[in-house]
Amino acid sequence: MTVHNLYLFDRNGVCLHYSEWHRKKQAGIPKEEEYKLMYGMLFSIRSFVSKMSPLDMYAESEGKDGFLAFQTSRYKLHYYETPTGIKVVMNTDLGVGPIRDVLHHIYSALYVELVVKNPLCPLGQTVQSELFRSRLDSYVRSLPFFSARAG
Amino acid sequence: MAIFSVYVVNKAGGLIYQLDSYAPRAEAEKTFSYPLDLLLKLHDERVLVAFGQRDGIRVGHAVLAINGVDVNGKYTADGKEVLEYLGNPANYPVSIRFGRPRLTSNEKLMLASMFHSLFAIGSQLSPEQGSSGIEMLETDTFKLHCFQTLTGIKFVVLADPRQAGIDSLLRKIYEIYSDFALKNPFYSLEMPISMKLKAEEAGA
């Protein structure tokens, strides 16, 4: 069980942060294009899901989540979006269950605390803060489903 | 209803078969007096609620019927424009039925092709070697399962998130497809399937 990589996007599609831990196959396109492709795919999946959904997304209570995750034969992509449009995307392998609370923690305890509340960190562009990078790295490594052994 | 719909997509991304079986969507009918406290707008040939959510009428719901008579896109059954009709105080009080709009067959075609592309992108962005495309997509209201055959045909099933056994259902649908469509000498490959037998088997 392992985490492959993590993306953080803002509401305009700017990739705020990307880190990888165990990634065996690169996309074959430059990183900038990969971020745009990932963001575009997620945007399309969200609109696809809201059209396809047989029930109202907001039928029972306000704040239903919409798209949560997808999986292929080799990896699982987990998605979490905040009401402000910040998207946290994590690729893990297949053995991992729902990790919405983990993604929420990355947003609230790491991104909000270390980047948003930092007056020296400009929002709307890639996060330069080394503190954020290292805290995020140690948090992900401490997760129960992260194993240091690749694969 | 545990299975909501079944879609079969060909190699090129075109929809060749589609079956819906979910219960009718929640609708709300209310009587209004002038002026209307909802903001309506025209979108994609339908009149949708843009603002003014209340009492079961939500943003994104479409006008389904006025005074009990079904609405035809943006025109009433008599051929008058809905927005014009609702803008005229002489027509009030009026009873309007709102609900989630059903997908038109054009929209289903578009969604099937959209899924075809997303399936391929899912495989391209994979951090692991040899990944297939999207096999299962999870949301809080439904789960979408996809099975791609060796020939590139995709069988897509939308079901309740708690429903089990969809994988064997997908294999069974593939079996039915090969029995009824492929063994039929009059069926040309990759074309839309319209056989009743297939529909009955799939509904079972």
GROMACS .gro file of C-alpha atoms in nm:
model
  355
    1MET     CA    1   0.000   0.000   0.000
    2THR     CA    2   0.154   0.325  -0.095
    3VAL     CA    3   0.101   0.683  -0.203
    4HIS     CA    4   0.221   0.767  -0.553
    5ASN     CA    5   0.180   1.142  -0.577
    6LEU     CA    6  -0.023   1.443  -0.469
    7TYR     CA    7  -0.147   1.751  -0.656
    8LEU     CA    8  -0.296   2.069  -0.515
    9PHE     CA    9  -0.492   2.298  -0.747
   10ASP     CA   10  -0.664   2.629  -0.690
   11ARG     CA   11  -0.992   2.740  -0.841
   12ASN     CA   12  -0.828   2.879  -1.155
   13GLY     CA   13  -0.643   2.560  -1.242
   14VAL     CA   14  -0.305   2.679  -1.118
   15CYS     CA   15  -0.111   2.387  -0.972
   16LEU     CA   16  -0.018   2.508  -0.625
   17HIS     CA   17   0.186   2.207  -0.529
   18TYR     CA   18   0.296   1.869  -0.658
   19SER     CA   19   0.497   1.602  -0.479
   20GLU     CA   20   0.566   1.243  -0.565
   21TRP     CA   21   0.680   0.955  -0.353
   22HIS     CA   22   0.664   0.636  -0.554
   23ARG     CA   23   0.597   0.698  -0.917
   24LYS     CA   24   0.709   0.440  -1.167
   25LYS     CA   25   0.578   0.588  -1.487
   26GLN     CA   26   0.598   0.949  -1.595
   27ALA     CA   27   0.324   1.084  -1.817
   28GLY     CA   28   0.553   1.143  -2.112
   29ILE     CA   29   0.463   1.510  -2.134
   30PRO     CA   30   0.621   1.814  -1.962
   31LYS     CA   31   0.513   1.877  -1.604
   32GLU     CA   32   0.317   2.194  -1.686
   33GLU     CA   33   0.112   2.007  -1.941
   34GLU     CA   34   0.056   1.721  -1.705
   35TYR     CA   35  -0.089   1.960  -1.444
   36LYS     CA   36  -0.320   2.113  -1.702
   37LEU     CA   37  -0.430   1.771  -1.825
   38MET     CA   38  -0.499   1.655  -1.471
   39TYR     CA   39  -0.697   1.969  -1.390
   40GLY     CA   40  -0.890   1.944  -1.716
   41MET     CA   41  -0.971   1.580  -1.653
   42LEU     CA   42  -1.100   1.656  -1.303
   43PHE     CA   43  -1.306   1.949  -1.426
   44SER     CA   44  -1.463   1.730  -1.693
   45ILE     CA   45  -1.527   1.447  -1.448
   46ARG     CA   46  -1.706   1.687  -1.213
   47SER     CA   47  -1.936   1.816  -1.483
   48PHE     CA   48  -1.990   1.461  -1.613
   49VAL     CA   49  -2.089   1.342  -1.267
   50SER     CA   50  -2.332   1.625  -1.205
   51LYS     CA   51  -2.507   1.555  -1.537
   52MET     CA   52  -2.509   1.175  -1.500
   53SER     CA   53  -2.622   1.162  -1.142
   54PRO     CA   54  -2.962   0.994  -1.120
   55LEU     CA   55  -3.045   1.172  -0.795
   56ASP     CA   56  -3.011   1.532  -0.698
   57MET     CA   57  -2.666   1.597  -0.563
   58TYR     CA   58  -2.818   1.809  -0.289
   59ALA     CA   59  -3.121   1.593  -0.225
   60GLU     CA   60  -3.073   1.502   0.137
   61SER     CA   61  -2.861   1.776   0.283
   62GLU     CA   62  -2.661   2.070   0.166
   63GLY     CA   63  -2.296   2.014   0.092
   64LYS     CA   64  -2.302   1.675  -0.077
   65ASP     CA   65  -1.964   1.584  -0.210
   66GLY     CA   66  -2.004   1.488  -0.572
   67PHE     CA   67  -1.713   1.307  -0.727
   68LEU     CA   68  -1.506   1.124  -0.466
   69ALA     CA   69  -1.260   0.888  -0.631
   70PHE     CA   70  -1.193   0.670  -0.931
   71GLN     CA   71  -0.983   0.362  -0.976
   72THR     CA   72  -0.818   0.183  -1.264
   73SER     CA   73  -0.653  -0.157  -1.265
   74ARG     CA   74  -0.335  -0.016  -1.109
   75TYR     CA   75  -0.407   0.298  -0.907
   76LYS     CA   76  -0.678   0.490  -0.730
   77LEU     CA   77  -0.723   0.864  -0.753
   78HIS     CA   78  -0.880   1.034  -0.451
   79TYR     CA   79  -1.032   1.378  -0.484
   80TYR     CA   80  -1.137   1.641  -0.235
   81GLU     CA   81  -1.265   1.986  -0.321
   82THR     CA   82  -1.330   2.272  -0.084
   83PRO     CA   83  -1.611   2.526  -0.132
   84THR     CA   84  -1.344   2.780  -0.235
   85GLY     CA   85  -1.234   2.566  -0.528
   86ILE     CA   86  -0.911   2.426  -0.383
   87LYS     CA   87  -0.869   2.070  -0.508
   88VAL     CA   88  -0.657   1.809  -0.333
   89VAL     CA   89  -0.582   1.507  -0.551
   90MET     CA   90  -0.393   1.202  -0.430
   91ASN     CA   91  -0.297   0.892  -0.630
   92THR     CA   92  -0.250   0.580  -0.422
   93ASP     CA   93  -0.252   0.214  -0.499
   94LEU     CA   94  -0.561   0.000  -0.491
   95GLY     CA   95  -0.555  -0.123  -0.132
   96VAL     CA   96  -0.643   0.217   0.011
   97GLY     CA   97  -1.000   0.292   0.122
   98PRO     CA   98  -1.174   0.629   0.154
   99ILE     CA   99  -0.928   0.894   0.268
  100ARG     CA  100  -1.143   1.203   0.255
  101ASP     CA  101  -1.043   1.299   0.607
  102VAL     CA  102  -0.674   1.272   0.516
  103LEU     CA  103  -0.722   1.507   0.221
  104HIS     CA  104  -0.927   1.738   0.439
  105HIS     CA  105  -0.644   1.742   0.694
  106ILE     CA  106  -0.395   1.828   0.420
  107TYR     CA  107  -0.613   2.122   0.327
  108SER     CA  108  -0.704   2.252   0.672
  109ALA     CA  109  -0.404   2.173   0.888
  110LEU     CA  110  -0.133   2.216   0.626
  111TYR     CA  111  -0.243   2.439   0.339
  112VAL     CA  112  -0.460   2.681   0.539
  113GLU     CA  113  -0.232   2.696   0.841
  114LEU     CA  114   0.100   2.723   0.662
  115VAL     CA  115   0.021   2.895   0.335
  116VAL     CA  116  -0.302   3.090   0.359
  117LYS     CA  117  -0.230   3.228   0.703
  118ASN     CA  118   0.126   3.316   0.608
  119PRO     CA  119   0.141   3.682   0.499
  120LEU     CA  120   0.457   3.618   0.300
  121CYS     CA  121   0.309   3.342   0.085
  122PRO     CA  122   0.135   3.488  -0.220
  123LEU     CA  123  -0.182   3.297  -0.307
  124GLY     CA  124  -0.273   3.200  -0.660
  125GLN     CA  125   0.070   3.071  -0.751
  126THR     CA  126   0.290   2.771  -0.677
  127VAL     CA  127   0.365   2.739  -0.309
  128GLN     CA  128   0.729   2.818  -0.240
  129SER     CA  129   0.718   2.760   0.133
  130GLU     CA  130   0.974   2.501   0.235
  131LEU     CA  131   0.792   2.453   0.566
  132PHE     CA  132   0.478   2.349   0.382
  133ARG     CA  133   0.671   2.108   0.164
  134SER     CA  134   0.847   1.939   0.453
  135ARG     CA  135   0.541   1.922   0.679
  136LEU     CA  136   0.337   1.773   0.396
  137ASP     CA  137   0.610   1.520   0.323
  138SER     CA  138   0.637   1.406   0.684
  139TYR     CA  139   0.258   1.392   0.720
  140VAL     CA  140   0.218   1.172   0.414
  141ARG     CA  141   0.502   0.946   0.523
  142SER     CA  142   0.335   0.902   0.858
  143LEU     CA  143   0.009   0.781   0.707
  144PRO     CA  144  -0.080   0.419   0.789
  145PHE     CA  145  -0.116   0.325   0.424
  146PHE     CA  146   0.218   0.467   0.319
  147SER     CA  147   0.494   0.210   0.303
  148ALA     CA  148   0.849   0.315   0.229
  149ARG     CA  149   0.901   0.014   0.008
  150ALA     CA  150   0.799   0.104  -0.349
  151GLY     CA  151   0.514  -0.112  -0.486
  152MET     CA  152  -3.364   0.060  -0.797
  153ALA     CA  153  -3.008  -0.058  -0.759
  154ILE     CA  154  -2.897  -0.033  -1.123
  155PHE     CA  155  -2.959   0.311  -1.269
  156SER     CA  156  -2.842   0.277  -1.626
  157VAL     CA  157  -2.634   0.081  -1.874
  158TYR     CA  158  -2.434   0.232  -2.158
  159VAL     CA  159  -2.238   0.050  -2.430
  160VAL     CA  160  -1.970   0.256  -2.603
  161ASN     CA  161  -1.788   0.149  -2.918
  162LYS     CA  162  -1.420   0.175  -3.003
  163ALA     CA  163  -1.451   0.525  -3.143
  164GLY     CA  164  -1.634   0.660  -2.840
  165GLY     CA  165  -1.983   0.658  -2.987
  166LEU     CA  166  -2.279   0.534  -2.788
  167ILE     CA  167  -2.426   0.217  -2.936
  168TYR     CA  168  -2.670   0.112  -2.666
  169GLN     CA  169  -2.833   0.275  -2.369
  170LEU     CA  170  -3.083   0.163  -2.106
  171ASP     CA  171  -3.221   0.367  -1.815
  172SER     CA  172  -3.409   0.214  -1.529
  173TYR     CA  173  -3.416   0.451  -1.236
  174ALA     CA  174  -3.720   0.578  -1.055
  175PRO     CA  175  -3.860   0.916  -1.162
  176ARG     CA  176  -3.678   1.207  -1.016
  177ALA     CA  177  -3.807   1.426  -0.739
  178GLU     CA  178  -4.042   1.693  -0.869
  179ALA     CA  179  -4.209   1.985  -0.701
  180GLU     CA  180  -4.524   2.159  -0.819
  181LYS     CA  181  -4.624   2.494  -0.674
  182THR     CA  182  -4.861   2.776  -0.750
  183PHE     CA  183  -4.708   3.118  -0.798
  184SER     CA  184  -4.840   3.467  -0.821
  185TYR     CA  185  -4.680   3.760  -1.002
  186PRO     CA  186  -4.396   3.847  -0.963
  187LEU     CA  187  -4.210   3.517  -0.960
  188ASP     CA  188  -3.955   3.503  -0.681
  189LEU     CA  189  -3.734   3.260  -0.869
  190LEU     CA  190  -3.490   3.371  -1.134
  191LEU     CA  191  -3.528   3.161  -1.448
  192LYS     CA  192  -3.285   3.149  -1.734
  193LEU     CA  193  -3.267   2.979  -2.069
  194HIS     CA  194  -2.992   2.723  -2.099
  195ASP     CA  195  -2.947   2.455  -2.363
  196GLU     CA  196  -3.305   2.476  -2.487
  197ARG     CA  197  -3.447   2.440  -2.136
  198VAL     CA  198  -3.571   2.688  -1.879
  199LEU     CA  199  -3.372   2.637  -1.559
  200VAL     CA  200  -3.388   2.787  -1.212
  201ALA     CA  201  -3.086   3.012  -1.168
  202PHE     CA  202  -3.163   3.158  -0.824
  203GLY     CA  203  -3.426   3.135  -0.557
  204GLN     CA  204  -3.396   2.785  -0.412
  205ARG     CA  205  -3.678   2.693  -0.173
  206ASP     CA  206  -3.927   2.419  -0.084
  207GLY     CA  207  -3.775   2.142  -0.288
  208ILE     CA  208  -3.712   2.359  -0.592
  209ARG     CA  209  -3.339   2.371  -0.641
  210VAL     CA  210  -3.100   2.562  -0.861
  211GLY     CA  211  -3.059   2.365  -1.181
  212HIS     CA  212  -3.413   2.228  -1.183
  213ALA     CA  213  -3.596   2.272  -1.508
  214VAL     CA  214  -3.951   2.384  -1.575
  215LEU     CA  215  -4.130   2.058  -1.657
  216ALA     CA  216  -4.493   2.164  -1.684
  217ILE     CA  217  -4.707   2.477  -1.659
  218ASN     CA  218  -5.062   2.442  -1.530
  219GLY     CA  219  -5.037   2.068  -1.571
  220VAL     CA  220  -4.941   2.079  -1.938
  221ASP     CA  221  -4.593   1.950  -2.020
  222VAL     CA  222  -4.349   2.206  -2.148
  223ASN     CA  223  -4.161   2.139  -2.472
  224GLY     CA  224  -3.809   2.271  -2.421
  225LYS     CA  225  -3.842   2.646  -2.397
  226TYR     CA  226  -4.190   2.658  -2.552
  227THR     CA  227  -4.518   2.563  -2.390
  228ALA     CA  228  -4.735   2.302  -2.558
  229ASP     CA  229  -4.922   2.584  -2.739
  230GLY     CA  230  -4.599   2.714  -2.887
  231LYS     CA  231  -4.560   3.023  -2.668
  232GLU     CA  232  -4.221   3.101  -2.514
  233VAL     CA  233  -4.210   3.001  -2.146
  234LEU     CA  234  -4.016   3.303  -2.026
  235GLU     CA  235  -4.247   3.541  -2.209
  236TYR     CA  236  -4.550   3.361  -2.071
  237LEU     CA  237  -4.419   3.384  -1.716
  238GLY     CA  238  -4.327   3.749  -1.762
  239ASN     CA  239  -4.685   3.846  -1.835
  240PRO     CA  240  -4.885   3.923  -1.514
  241ALA     CA  241  -5.213   3.841  -1.689
  242ASN     CA  242  -5.128   3.470  -1.688
  243TYR     CA  243  -5.100   3.447  -1.310
  244PRO     CA  244  -5.171   3.268  -1.077
  245VAL     CA  245  -4.987   2.986  -1.250
  246SER     CA  246  -4.889   2.640  -1.131
  247ILE     CA  247  -4.541   2.532  -1.237
  248ARG     CA  248  -4.380   2.193  -1.195
  249PHE     CA  249  -4.002   2.188  -1.145
  250GLY     CA  250  -3.774   1.890  -1.141
  251ARG     CA  251  -3.436   1.756  -1.241
  252PRO     CA  252  -3.427   1.758  -1.621
  253ARG     CA  253  -3.399   1.419  -1.786
  254LEU     CA  254  -3.103   1.368  -2.017
  255THR     CA  255  -3.191   1.396  -2.384
  256SER     CA  256  -3.045   1.133  -2.617
  257ASN     CA  257  -2.804   1.394  -2.755
  258GLU     CA  258  -2.673   1.458  -2.408
  259LYS     CA  259  -2.631   1.088  -2.348
  260LEU     CA  260  -2.425   1.062  -2.667
  261MET     CA  261  -2.208   1.349  -2.550
  262LEU     CA  262  -2.162   1.204  -2.205
  263ALA     CA  263  -2.067   0.866  -2.346
  264SER     CA  264  -1.800   1.024  -2.565
  265MET     CA  265  -1.681   1.236  -2.274
  266PHE     CA  266  -1.641   0.925  -2.064
  267HIS     CA  267  -1.453   0.754  -2.346
  268SER     CA  268  -1.194   1.034  -2.340
  269LEU     CA  269  -1.174   1.048  -1.962
  270PHE     CA  270  -1.113   0.675  -1.959
  271ALA     CA  271  -0.813   0.723  -2.188
  272ILE     CA  272  -0.673   1.017  -1.991
  273GLY     CA  273  -0.702   0.815  -1.671
  274SER     CA  274  -0.473   0.560  -1.825
  275GLN     CA  275  -0.227   0.819  -1.954
  276LEU     CA  276  -0.187   1.001  -1.622
  277SER     CA  277  -0.123   0.679  -1.437
  278PRO     CA  278   0.175   0.681  -1.198
  279GLU     CA  279   0.209   0.305  -1.252
  280GLN     CA  280   0.301   0.101  -1.556
  281GLY     CA  281   0.036  -0.082  -1.751
  282SER     CA  282  -0.270   0.081  -1.607
  283SER     CA  283  -0.608   0.032  -1.768
  284GLY     CA  284  -0.852   0.321  -1.798
  285ILE     CA  285  -1.107   0.417  -1.534
  286GLU     CA  286  -1.274   0.099  -1.409
  287MET     CA  287  -1.476   0.240  -1.126
  288LEU     CA  288  -1.576   0.597  -1.050
  289GLU     CA  289  -1.724   0.675  -0.714
  290THR     CA  290  -1.947   0.961  -0.609
  291ASP     CA  291  -2.180   0.991  -0.315
  292THR     CA  292  -2.498   0.924  -0.516
  293PHE     CA  293  -2.383   0.654  -0.758
  294LYS     CA  294  -2.095   0.432  -0.860
  295LEU     CA  295  -2.000   0.394  -1.223
  296HIS     CA  296  -1.839   0.066  -1.331
  297CYS     CA  297  -1.672   0.020  -1.667
  298PHE     CA  298  -1.549  -0.292  -1.838
  299GLN     CA  299  -1.342  -0.260  -2.152
  300THR     CA  300  -1.317  -0.566  -2.374
  301LEU     CA  301  -1.013  -0.658  -2.579
  302THR     CA  302  -1.182  -0.513  -2.886
  303GLY     CA  303  -1.229  -0.170  -2.729
  304ILE     CA  304  -1.601  -0.191  -2.650
  305LYS     CA  305  -1.684  -0.040  -2.311
  306PHE     CA  306  -1.974  -0.154  -2.099
  307VAL     CA  307  -2.066   0.113  -1.845
  308VAL     CA  308  -2.308   0.054  -1.558
  309LEU     CA  309  -2.431   0.319  -1.314
  310ALA     CA  310  -2.545   0.167  -0.988
  311ASP     CA  311  -2.616   0.243  -0.625
  312PRO     CA  312  -2.289   0.286  -0.430
  313ARG     CA  313  -2.367  -0.010  -0.207
  314GLN     CA  314  -2.458  -0.247  -0.487
  315ALA     CA  315  -2.229  -0.551  -0.511
  316GLY     CA  316  -2.171  -0.795  -0.794
  317ILE     CA  317  -2.147  -0.539  -1.071
  318ASP     CA  318  -1.837  -0.703  -1.215
  319SER     CA  319  -2.022  -1.022  -1.289
  320LEU     CA  320  -2.310  -0.816  -1.427
  321LEU     CA  321  -2.069  -0.648  -1.669
  322ARG     CA  322  -1.935  -0.983  -1.784
  323LYS     CA  323  -2.293  -1.108  -1.830
  324ILE     CA  324  -2.381  -0.803  -2.039
  325TYR     CA  325  -2.075  -0.872  -2.253
  326GLU     CA  326  -2.199  -1.226  -2.299
  327ILE     CA  327  -2.546  -1.105  -2.400
  328TYR     CA  328  -2.386  -0.856  -2.639
  329SER     CA  329  -2.181  -1.124  -2.810
  330ASP     CA  330  -2.478  -1.361  -2.827
  331PHE     CA  331  -2.736  -1.121  -2.965
  332ALA     CA  332  -2.539  -0.855  -3.149
  333LEU     CA  333  -2.230  -1.029  -3.280
  334LYS     CA  334  -2.398  -1.351  -3.382
  335ASN     CA  335  -2.666  -1.158  -3.567
  336PRO     CA  336  -2.574  -1.159  -3.936
  337PHE     CA  337  -2.758  -0.831  -3.996
  338TYR     CA  338  -2.577  -0.634  -3.732
  339SER     CA  339  -2.286  -0.422  -3.853
  340LEU     CA  340  -2.011  -0.373  -3.600
  341GLU     CA  341  -1.982  -0.048  -3.404
  342MET     CA  342  -2.330   0.060  -3.509
  343PRO     CA  343  -2.614   0.139  -3.264
  344ILE     CA  344  -2.790  -0.169  -3.134
  345SER     CA  345  -3.165  -0.164  -3.140
  346MET     CA  346  -3.272  -0.517  -3.079
  347LYS     CA  347  -3.558  -0.577  -2.841
  348LEU     CA  348  -3.416  -0.907  -2.726
  349LYS     CA  349  -3.103  -0.735  -2.603
  350ALA     CA  350  -3.315  -0.486  -2.410
  351GLU     CA  351  -3.521  -0.758  -2.246
  352GLU     CA  352  -3.217  -0.957  -2.146
  353ALA     CA  353  -3.046  -0.648  -2.012
  354GLY     CA  354  -3.353  -0.547  -1.816
  355ALA     CA  355  -3.376  -0.886  -1.650
   0.00000   0.00000   0.00000
